[in-house]
Structure formats: C-alpha cells, structure tokens
Amino acid sequence: MKENESVSESHIAQWRADFPILRTSTQSGKPLVYLDSAATSQKPQAVLDALTQFYASENANVHRGIYGLSELATDAYESSRRTIAEFIGSCYPDQLVLTHGATEAINMVAASYVATVCKPGDEILLTVMEHHANIVPWQMLAEEKELIIRYVPLDESGALDLEAYAKLLSDKTCMVAFTHVSNVLGTINPVKTMTEMAHAVGAKVLIDGAQACPQIAVDVSLIDCDFYVASAHKCYAPSGVGLLYGRPDLLEMMRPYQTGGSMIETVEFERSTFLPPPMRFEAGTPAIAETIAWAAAFRYLQSLDLDAVRLHKLNLQRLLHDRLQGFPKLKIHGHAEKKVPVVSFTHEVIHPHDLATILDSEGVAVRAGHHCAMPLHRYLDVPATTRASLSFYNDATDIDALVKGLEIAEELFA
Amino acid sequence: MKENESVSESHIAQWRADFPILRTSTQSGKPLVYLDSAATSQKPQAVLDALTQFYASENANVHRGIYGLSELATDAYESSRRTIAEFIGSCYPDQLVLTHGATEAINMVAASYVATVCKPGDEILLTVMEHHANIVPWQMLAEEKELIIRYVPLDESGALDLEAYAKLLSDKTCMVAFTHVSNVLGTINPVKTMTEMAHAVGAKVLIDGAQACPQIAVDVSLIDCDFYVASAHKCYAPSGVGLLYGRPDLLEMMRPYQTGGSMIETVEFERSTFLPPPMRFEAGTPAIAETIAWAAAFRYLQSLDLDAVRLHKLNLQRLLHDRLQGFPKLKIHGHAEKKVPVVSFTHEVIHPHDLATILDSEGVAVRAGHHCAMPLHRYLDVPATTRASLSFYNDATDIDALVKGLEIAEELFA
Amino acid sequence: MTNLQALYQQVILDHGRNPRHFSQPEHAQIDQVCFNPLCGDKIHVYCDYAVDRKTFQALSFTGDGCAISVASASLMMVALQKKDSAYFYEAFDYLKRLLAGEAVDLSTIDAFSAPEDIANMRRIQVIAGVKNFPMRVKCATCAWHTMAAVVEGGSEPIKTE
Amino acid sequence: MTNLQALYQQVILDHGRNPRHFSQPEHAQIDQVCFNPLCGDKIHVYCDYAVDRKTFQALSFTGDGCAISVASASLMMVALQKKDSAYFYEAFDYLKRLLAGEAVDLSTIDAFSAPEDIANMRRIQVIAGVKNFPMRVKCATCAWHTMAAVVEGGSEPIKTE
Ligand SMILES: Cc1ncc(COP(=O)(O)O)c(C=O)c1O
Ligand SMILES: Cc1ncc(COP(=O)(O)O)c(C=O)c1O
C-alpha cells in the first residue's frame, strides 16, 4: 500500500469489532471514544479467549509438575516466551526475562546490573522526555552509588537533540537509558544510531519500549541494544506482565534480583545457588495466564494486514494533527518528523482537567496531567497537558468526536 | 454443623460445578483429578467472569485519568483492595500493599524494612519447614548485611518445636519469618503464640500466608503480626498478584522498593519524593484486572456455606490420611494435630516421580519433588516426596482415584 | 441545565479566569501549599493574622490549576477576608454538605447572617456542581484543605489525590 | 501394552531396583555429578581411564533417582564397561534416535557388531518407552549427559531441567 492511500472501511470496522469494549457506552450515554491507549490498550476478544481457555482447561503451575496438565501449562508458558521473544526480534528465548512490567524490568537492570558495574562518579545518561519509570530508579541508584545523572535535551520539534547527546556521551557514561517512543510527544527516537553512539564510548544501552511495542515494529537484534523493556498491558494484553530483553553475556553476569522459588538450583540451610538466565530473574510463580494471553495478543496482531494497520495509523496521526491545528488557541507539543499517533496539547484558556471533563461528557476518554513525565512538563514549561493517544482500533469518527468536544469546550469557556 | 457430620453431596456437586476445569479430561482420557491445589488453585467461573467483564467493559489504567472509564477502573481496583484487606482482617486498606505475589512481598520486606533496621550480627529466625521464598531472600540479605540465620526445628509430628523456638529467640533476633501453613506437611502453625513470643524479645514478625489464605480463616489483626504475605493464584484467583499486609508505622518508615510511576509525589530532574503507603510500594501499572478478579474470588468464597466448606475439608483430610494408611509401604510426613488437607509421602519402593507418572496416567495430578522446600526435605532425609493437596472442590471420588493409582503403581513395581 | 453546564456556571468561569485575591505577598506569616501529585496542580495560600492572632488579616493565593480549583480558591478568598478560623470551619462545613448533595438552607446557619456573608455563600453554592464529577471533587476542595492546614498551623505541604 | 507398561518394562524395574555398577570407588580420576534442580535428583558418575587415556577402566555410579534415571544409568554402565568415548557417543546417539521415536536397525551401526554389544543395545531399547512421557525424558538422559561431561573432561556439575 502506498502513503496517502486510505484503508478500507471494512478493514477498520473489523478491527474495531475485535475489541468488545468499543461497543460500550460511557456514563454520559455516549459511545465510548477511547483515546487513552498510551496509558493502557484495550484487549481484543482473542486475548479474553486465551485467558478463559487457559483457566478453564489448562491451568496448573509451571516448571514444577510431572503430570500432564502441568506439562501443558509449562509448554504453553514457554512457547509464549518464544512468541514474545520473536515479536521483539530476540533471537533466543533465553534472552527474554518475563517481569511484571516495564517498571520492574528497569528496576531490575538498575539493581542487578548497573549497581554492580558502576563506580562513584560514573554517569547515567537519560533524556528529558523519559517516563518516571525510566528516571526514578536511576535517581535512587545514583544516590546510593554516587553516580551523576545527565539529561539529553530536545530540539524545537520535540525530537532529541542528537548533537547535545553526542557531547554528553563520554568515557564516564556507564549507562544510557532512553525511551523508544515518547508517551507524551509521540516522538520515535533514532534508537539504532543512539545505541551505536553510546557503544562507541563503551556505555551500555537500555531502551524503554513501553510505548514502542504497541505502535511500531521492534527488532532488538537490529537495534543492538543491551537491554529492552516493555509492558503487556500496553500491547493489547493483560496487566501484570512485562519483559526484559538482555544481551546474554550481560544477563549471565547479573546477580539475582528477587529470590525465592523457581529461580534456584539448590537451597541449603546455609546458602543457595541459582539457575542460569532467564529463570534466575523469575522468582516465584510467574503471571502464567497473562503471559500466555500476551502471546495470543501478538498472534492476533500478526493475523492482521500489517501494512494496512501501519497506513491507517499514519492517516490517523495526520488527520489528528490537521484537525487540531484548526484550533488557533491550542498548542500541540511535539511535531517530530517521526512519530506515532500520540498528541499532547495545551489550550490558551482551558485547563487540561477542564478539557478532559468536558470531553468525557462527550464520551471521549483523553488523559490530562503530567502523564508520569513531570520533568518533561517542567522542561516544556507547562503544568499539565491533555493527551489523545490512538491505536489502530480508532477511526476518523473518534477524531470527529474529539473535535466536537473541543468545540463545546471553547463555547463553554468563550 | 458438628464434626464427623458429612456435607451434603449436592453442596459438593455445586462447588465442583463452579470450577470449569473439573469437567475436563486429561491426556490419558481419564477425568481430571486435581490434587495439586497447594501449587496453584483452580479458578471458579465467577473469577473468569470478573476478568472478562473488566476487560470487555471497564478496562482503563488506574489512578491517572479524569474520564469516567478510568474512574470506574480506579474505583473497582481500590474497592478490591478493601475487599482483600477485609478478607485477611486488615482493618485499613491502607495497610494492604498489592504486590505481584508472596515472593515479591517477602523480598520487599527484606529490602525495604529489615535491610534498613538490622545491624551486623543480628539474627533472623526462620523454620526448617519454610518455602524457598521465605529462605533465599533472607540468605541474600544475611550475606549482604552480615546477619545470622537460625532455623526452628520440628517435633516428631511435623509441628514446630516451640521449646526450641523459645530458646532460639533472643534480643539479637531482629526478624522472625515463618509460614502460617506448611506447603509440604500441611501443618498449621500457632502463629498468634509465636508472634507474641517474638514480640516479647522485641523482634518483628513476618508470616508467609501463601498456603493459609486459601485454606483457613486469616485475621492479621488478631494474630497481631507485623507483616503478612499471600498470593492470589493460590486463592482461586489469577496469577500475577499478591499482597503484603504491614503494620502502618512500619510501612510508613519503609523506604520505597521498586520506583517509577504511581508511587511518586513529585519527580524533578534532580530528585523525587514519594507517596505514603500503600502507593509508595506500588510502582508502575499494577495487575489491575487480576486484583479485581481476586476480590471476586473472595466474594465467591464468602457466598459459600463456610461451615460446610470447613467440615468438608476436615472430612477430606481424615479420609485421605485413613486411606493412605492402608498402604504399609507408604510413609506420610506430617501428622500435626492441626493441619490442612495437604499430605506428602514417600514409598519404600517407588520413587515419587514414578508414582506421579503412574498417577497421571490415571488422571490424578499430584506433585513430586521438593516442593520448593529443599531444606525441609534434607531435614526429613528424603530426596523427594509425592504430595497430594486438596481443596473444597475435591471430593471422596478424587481420593478413590488416588488410591486406585497407588494400587496400580504397587502392582507394577511388585 | 446539563451537569456540565451546572459545573461550569458563569461564576466559576469568571472566578477561574479572574481569580480574586490572587497575588503573592512579599512576606507572609504563613505560606501553605496544596499539591496534587496525580495531576500536577499546585495552590499556595498566604495568610497573615491580625494582632488578635485570630482574624485573617491578609489572605491571598497563587497557583496553577483548573477552572474549578482556581474558582473555588477565589470564592473562598472572597468569603474569608477578615474572618477567623471558626468562620472558616463553618464555611468549609457548608461546602462539604453541598458537595454531599444536601440542599442547605442558609438562613439556618447563624454564622452567615450578614447580607454580605449570605451573598458569598450563595456564590459558593455553584461549586456544588462538581458533585456529579467525583474525579473533580479534589479540585474543588484543594484550596479549602490548604486553608484548614493554615488554620491548624501545619507547615507540611498538603496533598490531595 | 499400554504406554505405562512400555515405560515400566521388566528391564527398567529390574535395573531400577538393582542397579549394576552402583558403587562409589575410594578414588576415582573423575567424579561428575548430574543434578536436576527441579526434582532434587542427583547422579554421580565415577570413571578411571586405562593407560591409553581412552578406555573406561572403572566406571560406576551412585545417586538418588527414579526408576527411569537409575535404570538408564545402570544400562549405560553395563554397555560402556571397557569401551571408549567414541563408543559412548555412538550409544548416546542411538538412545537419542530411539527417544525421537525412530525405529533404529541395530545391524546398520558398525560400532555394535559384537553379540554382547547388540544385547546391551537391545536392552537400552526399553528406555525408549519414555518417549511418550516428555516430562520424564530428562530422567532417562541424566546419566548420559553426565557421561558426556566425563568424556569432555568438564568438571562443572551438569544440570538438567
Ligand atoms: C508456603 C509458601 N510460601 C511462598 C510461596 C510462594 O508463592 P508465589 O510463588 O506465588 O510467590 C508458596 C508457593 O509456592 C508457598 O507454598
Ligand atoms: C514510556 C513509558 N515507560 C514506562 C512505562 C511504565 O510501564 P508500566 O507502568 O507498565 O510498568 C510507561 C507506561 O506508563 C511508559 O509510557
């Protein structure tokens, strides 16, 4: 399919039909217009079915039983690990640690890797567009280990300033951690180039893929990063599960994070020994059904016409920008050349919370606030923004509803 | 209802009907006889419905949105916290931290509480019947902080030796951590007395309720312990969620564990400040649907005739012991006076794995191995045991199937 | 009048846009801040007491916030000038009853007998439109909680969620 | 014959109960252990080489394990006495093909030409019954993986899962 071509209505209608919640109405009686996919995605029927099917016919604990049901569950769980690994381009499932979310994965790398290799005075390089999950764990570590945190600034468009990035990198940089896609600006960062640049000074790279995985194709082998994290609940799958991809030599040298059952080799009264990765980092009973449902979400995505999905999202993004630009009092933050359909904006007169309430009364679910990116808002010098974030299950009528809500708001506040 | 009275067949049939998986057959074509509830419980239809309903009509991220759907989700999540808190007798929902499992909860207390209050040479008192989840985190901490771990031994019956416990307690003891119910022996420990004794020497108490919550009534206010942990997946609810109850003054002084979104108050480029408990300990997007489904599991349990459930389990436990005692070559480990229907045994001739395979061919799912309690097996001087663990959805025919499988095994190995 | 119109009545829009007593004094005896970590809003209340240590001598506020929180703060400011803490509690109690959906008869409250008091409280009535928007109630009460902290002499920042 | 009967054939039960070459020598050149962390099973293989540094001179084992793992170790011991590493690899390969469900024609394998070798390999055939029990395959191969480590001269304990 070529750019500017449109995607057939029936395609879009089918995608929407796959998501049961899109058939519901809000308290105001209006049909739900869900524009908050960056906070959490909706779930297709295929994922609900995977959950129900597992619990109704395959449920058992994994890695521990000899009986058939436990074997089935273990196979389903481990083959889900393979599916998830494949989806992000990890060549070997052993490089894929299943965590409880992107947040846990970042905390794990900070505690089990960086804490053991950094020296006082070493630098951690972040960017001003990071989510709190990719800031606070590093601040805690920096305080404990006397590290210095630096932040890569933005250019006018809301893209990272790569010249500044180059200058901030030095042989003192032990870790560079940045988001693949901004949850506020929608910017897609040049992660491969940034990784190369970091590696050139000997730094390791962690990429926060929480917003990228649901929106764009991810290939960790191609990016060649050291660590990559993501959350299932943003990828059309259940809450309670996430991933950490790690380079095998790094995972191998990392000390355990949480400890307990499943990650041990032997436990004696005096001491214990641990399994190799990824098991070493998966203490306790994992989120079994949720992981299996995550693989089902990936299979569902793969069953779609991916070119059509891509094109549809591009069209949505353009339409969204175009329509919003029709409001002179509205300022969009983030015009990077490469971005996903996530748009945050402020209004000269109307506060984001008031806007969100008025939109809600029209059935339109948008987020207002700092979107877990207070430093970015400080940097942009706005206390809060309103964010509309779209997925492939949205369509032009959703954008119409947003625009209508904005008109009502401006009328009310006129 | 009085002891020895039996529970009506229709009651039991109704309970069984509530669990869809109990209508399935195993690969061998035999109906599933699930005797591995101590590893993970099966889930009633009410829990599957709660999951599906949430995802199909209420799904949104929590604590972050102004729009109606997010408010619904937040209300459902926070009212689930109240339900779960009530269920374990915690007076205030603020004392209930939602974790990803019992394992994470124990790791959290070790890292965020004990690590900050203990001094080199302080002692941590465990028992020989602990699950790896309640051993390994303490070993790691002990190594880091130069603490000493001691273990309370058992008496002949498989109960804790309380005299030895009294002698092991001293003003050096900073933490006592023990299980409420043993996952191998089935023993119910006298947690209230043990807590009092620990408090008398100034030690804090963590109770591992992973096996207790699904089996017996738990009241943390009555026990008066400092910390209590459990896992949803053993309580007829989904995987991926668990709880940490903590005394409010202790939670208040605890430093954050994982950091990121949702647990912060402000994030600036230089530093961050944190919310009060329980939010301080809940970084990132929580297991929203799973928590809501856990509350549904508790409501389901409360809808049952609890006296009948209690009596039925007592009857099952007696029947199980009686029938197993009919095999002279079989040795039951654990005859404590107070126990739940969990029985581990060894056979003079047949190895636990062979037994599990043979039982599996009869549709009977039992666990063979060390059940994440290697030290206990070392202590009992057996490399492995076979464990049958029952819940209220089991019945006498399940025990018949187990007995028949044992007979087949003995015949084969005769 | 729809719920939305009831929420954004002219009084709210007016006070939201042109808040009264909106200024930061050079020196204030008390500077109390209310912060909502979930949305980033922040409201400072500044207060000096008269020599009697009871009457609010100078009372003003600054801050970033939505129309509801700014208007509510502004209406509170107007109502509390030269009043004391007892009067504040009466007013806060009145607001809470309104937010709980009660139809309060102003003439039954002794504290509000002067025509000016009654006019102020009538205006405060419009804040009750927020009761149909539970997620916004915290916006409406933010300044009031801060004022309570001022009166109680606390110095810790106040948080609402 | 049911799958279960095929698994627990007389040969397995016999070797499981009365394992051959089951002893711990006072001194062994090599003591290699195989450990299954998930079930707690442990098997030691002891080996001395002849002066040629190739022929297994003394080969024995000890350990705790299920009938399958002990029988498989015992059958391996019988088959490998006075053999060398090349022969071991042939035998292991043969076992792997059986476990993969292949119907192997013994007469096509040159290494197994002596009647005694053929008899040993016939007995090893019964281990193939485990192929219908995927969770137990690790039991059947535990000793063999340990032996591979012996031959490769590793000293790290071997783990199976
Ligand atoms: C007594 C006991 N404690 C702790 C755990 C660990 O629970 P989880 O794996 O759900 O974290 C278990 C379950 O395996 C258990 O039986
Ligand atoms: C860019 C980014 N990183 C990290 C996270 C944290 O993800 P989670 O809350 O699922 O751990 C989010 C989502 O809130 C995000 O948008």
GROMACS .gro file of C-alpha atoms in nm, chain B residues 47-202:
model
  156
  461VAL     CA    1  -1.335  -1.523   3.862
  462LEU     CA    2  -1.328  -1.584   3.486
  463ASP     CA    3  -1.639  -1.370   3.456
  464ALA     CA    4  -1.482  -1.089   3.658
  465LEU     CA    5  -1.178  -1.088   3.428
  466THR     CA    6  -1.382  -1.093   3.111
  467GLN     CA    7  -1.626  -0.832   3.233
  468PHE     CA    8  -1.350  -0.594   3.332
  469TYR     CA    9  -1.168  -0.623   3.001
  470ALA     CA   10  -1.484  -0.608   2.796
  471SER     CA   11  -1.644  -0.311   2.966
  472GLU     CA   12  -1.433  -0.134   3.228
  473ASN     CA   13  -1.069  -0.153   3.122
  474ALA     CA   14  -0.861   0.160   3.175
  475ASN     CA   15  -0.548   0.243   3.368
  476VAL     CA   16  -0.599   0.341   3.730
  477HIS     CA   17  -0.515   0.644   3.944
  478ARG     CA   18  -0.442   0.859   3.646
  479GLY     CA   19  -0.749   0.952   3.448
  480ILE     CA   20  -1.025   1.207   3.488
  481TYR     CA   21  -1.263   1.038   3.246
  482GLY     CA   22  -1.543   0.810   3.359
  483LEU     CA   23  -1.394   0.480   3.246
  484SER     CA   24  -1.072   0.543   3.434
  485GLU     CA   25  -1.274   0.641   3.740
  486LEU     CA   26  -1.470   0.315   3.715
  487ALA     CA   27  -1.148   0.115   3.688
  488THR     CA   28  -0.989   0.302   3.977
  489ASP     CA   29  -1.296   0.250   4.195
  490ALA     CA   30  -1.308  -0.118   4.107
  491TYR     CA   31  -0.937  -0.154   4.186
  492GLU     CA   32  -0.949   0.034   4.516
  493SER     CA   33  -1.266  -0.134   4.631
  494SER     CA   34  -1.095  -0.466   4.554
  495ARG     CA   35  -0.812  -0.360   4.782
  496ARG     CA   36  -1.073  -0.307   5.056
  497THR     CA   37  -1.229  -0.649   4.993
  498ILE     CA   38  -0.891  -0.820   5.006
  499ALA     CA   39  -0.792  -0.628   5.319
  500GLU     CA   40  -1.116  -0.727   5.489
  501PHE     CA   41  -1.065  -1.087   5.395
  502ILE     CA   42  -0.740  -1.110   5.590
  503GLY     CA   43  -0.873  -0.900   5.876
  504SER     CA   44  -0.671  -0.589   5.800
  505CYS     CA   45  -0.864  -0.300   5.948
  506TYR     CA   46  -0.747  -0.041   5.700
  507PRO     CA   47  -0.699  -0.088   5.326
  508ASP     CA   48  -0.400   0.149   5.351
  509GLN     CA   49  -0.213  -0.132   5.522
  510LEU     CA   50  -0.253  -0.354   5.220
  511VAL     CA   51   0.016  -0.330   4.954
  512LEU     CA   52  -0.071  -0.509   4.631
  513THR     CA   53   0.236  -0.695   4.507
  514HIS     CA   54   0.292  -0.947   4.229
  515GLY     CA   55   0.295  -1.241   4.466
  516ALA     CA   56   0.403  -1.368   4.806
  517THR     CA   57   0.761  -1.394   4.680
  518GLU     CA   58   0.778  -1.028   4.586
  519ALA     CA   59   0.618  -0.931   4.917
  520ILE     CA   60   0.887  -1.112   5.119
  521ASN     CA   61   1.164  -0.964   4.905
  522MET     CA   62   1.011  -0.621   4.964
  523VAL     CA   63   1.015  -0.655   5.342
  524ALA     CA   64   1.372  -0.785   5.336
  525ALA     CA   65   1.497  -0.498   5.119
  526SER     CA   66   1.284  -0.206   5.237
  527TYR     CA   67   1.243  -0.284   5.603
  528VAL     CA   68   1.490  -0.534   5.751
  529ALA     CA   69   1.786  -0.409   5.545
  530THR     CA   70   1.741  -0.064   5.697
  531VAL     CA   71   1.694  -0.162   6.061
  532CYS     CA   72   1.925  -0.459   6.120
  533LYS     CA   73   2.284  -0.443   6.242
  534PRO     CA   74   2.567  -0.687   6.166
  535GLY     CA   75   2.535  -0.987   6.397
  536ASP     CA   76   2.157  -0.956   6.427
  537GLU     CA   77   1.965  -1.277   6.382
  538ILE     CA   78   1.686  -1.378   6.152
  539LEU     CA   79   1.485  -1.670   6.275
  540LEU     CA   80   1.322  -1.899   6.018
  541THR     CA   81   1.189  -2.254   6.048
  542VAL     CA   82   1.305  -2.568   5.874
  543MET     CA   83   0.966  -2.600   5.703
  544GLU     CA   84   0.992  -2.278   5.503
  545HIS     CA   85   0.931  -2.249   5.130
  546HIS     CA   86   1.234  -2.122   4.932
  547ALA     CA   87   1.052  -1.789   4.901
  548ASN     CA   88   1.088  -1.745   5.277
  549ILE     CA   89   1.451  -1.860   5.291
  550VAL     CA   90   1.650  -1.731   4.996
  551PRO     CA   91   1.565  -1.358   5.032
  552TRP     CA   92   1.686  -1.377   5.393
  553GLN     CA   93   2.005  -1.560   5.293
  554MET     CA   94   2.081  -1.286   5.040
  555LEU     CA   95   2.017  -1.018   5.299
  556ALA     CA   96   2.219  -1.202   5.562
  557GLU     CA   97   2.515  -1.220   5.328
  558GLU     CA   98   2.493  -0.851   5.245
  559LYS     CA   99   2.437  -0.727   5.600
  560GLU     CA  100   2.631  -0.991   5.796
  561LEU     CA  101   2.327  -1.130   5.970
  562ILE     CA  102   2.291  -1.478   6.114
  563ILE     CA  103   2.007  -1.709   6.016
  564ARG     CA  104   1.875  -1.970   6.256
  565TYR     CA  105   1.610  -2.234   6.196
  566VAL     CA  106   1.342  -2.362   6.431
  567PRO     CA  107   1.332  -2.746   6.417
  568LEU     CA  108   1.027  -2.976   6.412
  569ASP     CA  109   0.893  -3.228   6.656
  570GLU     CA  110   0.811  -3.587   6.550
  571SER     CA  111   0.466  -3.495   6.427
  572GLY     CA  112   0.587  -3.229   6.187
  573ALA     CA  113   0.484  -2.940   6.409
  574LEU     CA  114   0.731  -2.669   6.508
  575ASP     CA  115   0.924  -2.735   6.826
  576LEU     CA  116   0.807  -2.442   7.035
  577GLU     CA  117   1.054  -2.506   7.315
  578ALA     CA  118   1.338  -2.484   7.069
  579TYR     CA  119   1.174  -2.174   6.924
  580ALA     CA  120   1.167  -2.011   7.268
  581LYS     CA  121   1.536  -2.086   7.315
  582LEU     CA  122   1.633  -1.951   6.974
  583LEU     CA  123   1.462  -1.619   7.038
  584SER     CA  124   1.683  -1.356   7.195
  585ASP     CA  125   1.740  -0.985   7.194
  586LYS     CA  126   1.963  -1.044   6.893
  587THR     CA  127   1.663  -1.162   6.690
  588CYS     CA  128   1.556  -0.878   6.466
  589MET     CA  129   1.313  -1.068   6.246
  590VAL     CA  130   1.117  -1.390   6.273
  591ALA     CA  131   0.967  -1.518   5.950
  592PHE     CA  132   0.762  -1.835   5.933
  593THR     CA  133   0.489  -1.992   5.734
  594HIS     CA  134   0.133  -1.998   5.859
  595VAL     CA  135   0.067  -2.336   5.694
  596SER     CA  136   0.335  -2.570   5.559
  597ASN     CA  137   0.309  -2.642   5.188
  598VAL     CA  138   0.462  -2.988   5.242
  599LEU     CA  139   0.349  -3.111   5.583
  600GLY     CA  140   0.013  -2.936   5.594
  601THR     CA  141   0.090  -2.822   5.949
  602ILE     CA  142  -0.096  -2.514   6.075
  603ASN     CA  143   0.145  -2.322   6.296
  604PRO     CA  144   0.039  -2.145   6.617
  605VAL     CA  145   0.105  -1.806   6.466
  606LYS     CA  146  -0.053  -1.596   6.739
  607THR     CA  147   0.155  -1.754   7.015
  608MET     CA  148   0.468  -1.741   6.803
  609THR     CA  149   0.409  -1.375   6.726
  610GLU     CA  150   0.365  -1.293   7.094
  611MET     CA  151   0.684  -1.476   7.182
  612ALA     CA  152   0.878  -1.291   6.912
  613HIS     CA  153   0.738  -0.955   7.018
  614ALA     CA  154   0.837  -1.029   7.376
  615VAL     CA  155   1.204  -1.018   7.273
  616GLY     CA  156   1.148  -0.716   7.052
   0.00000   0.00000   0.00000
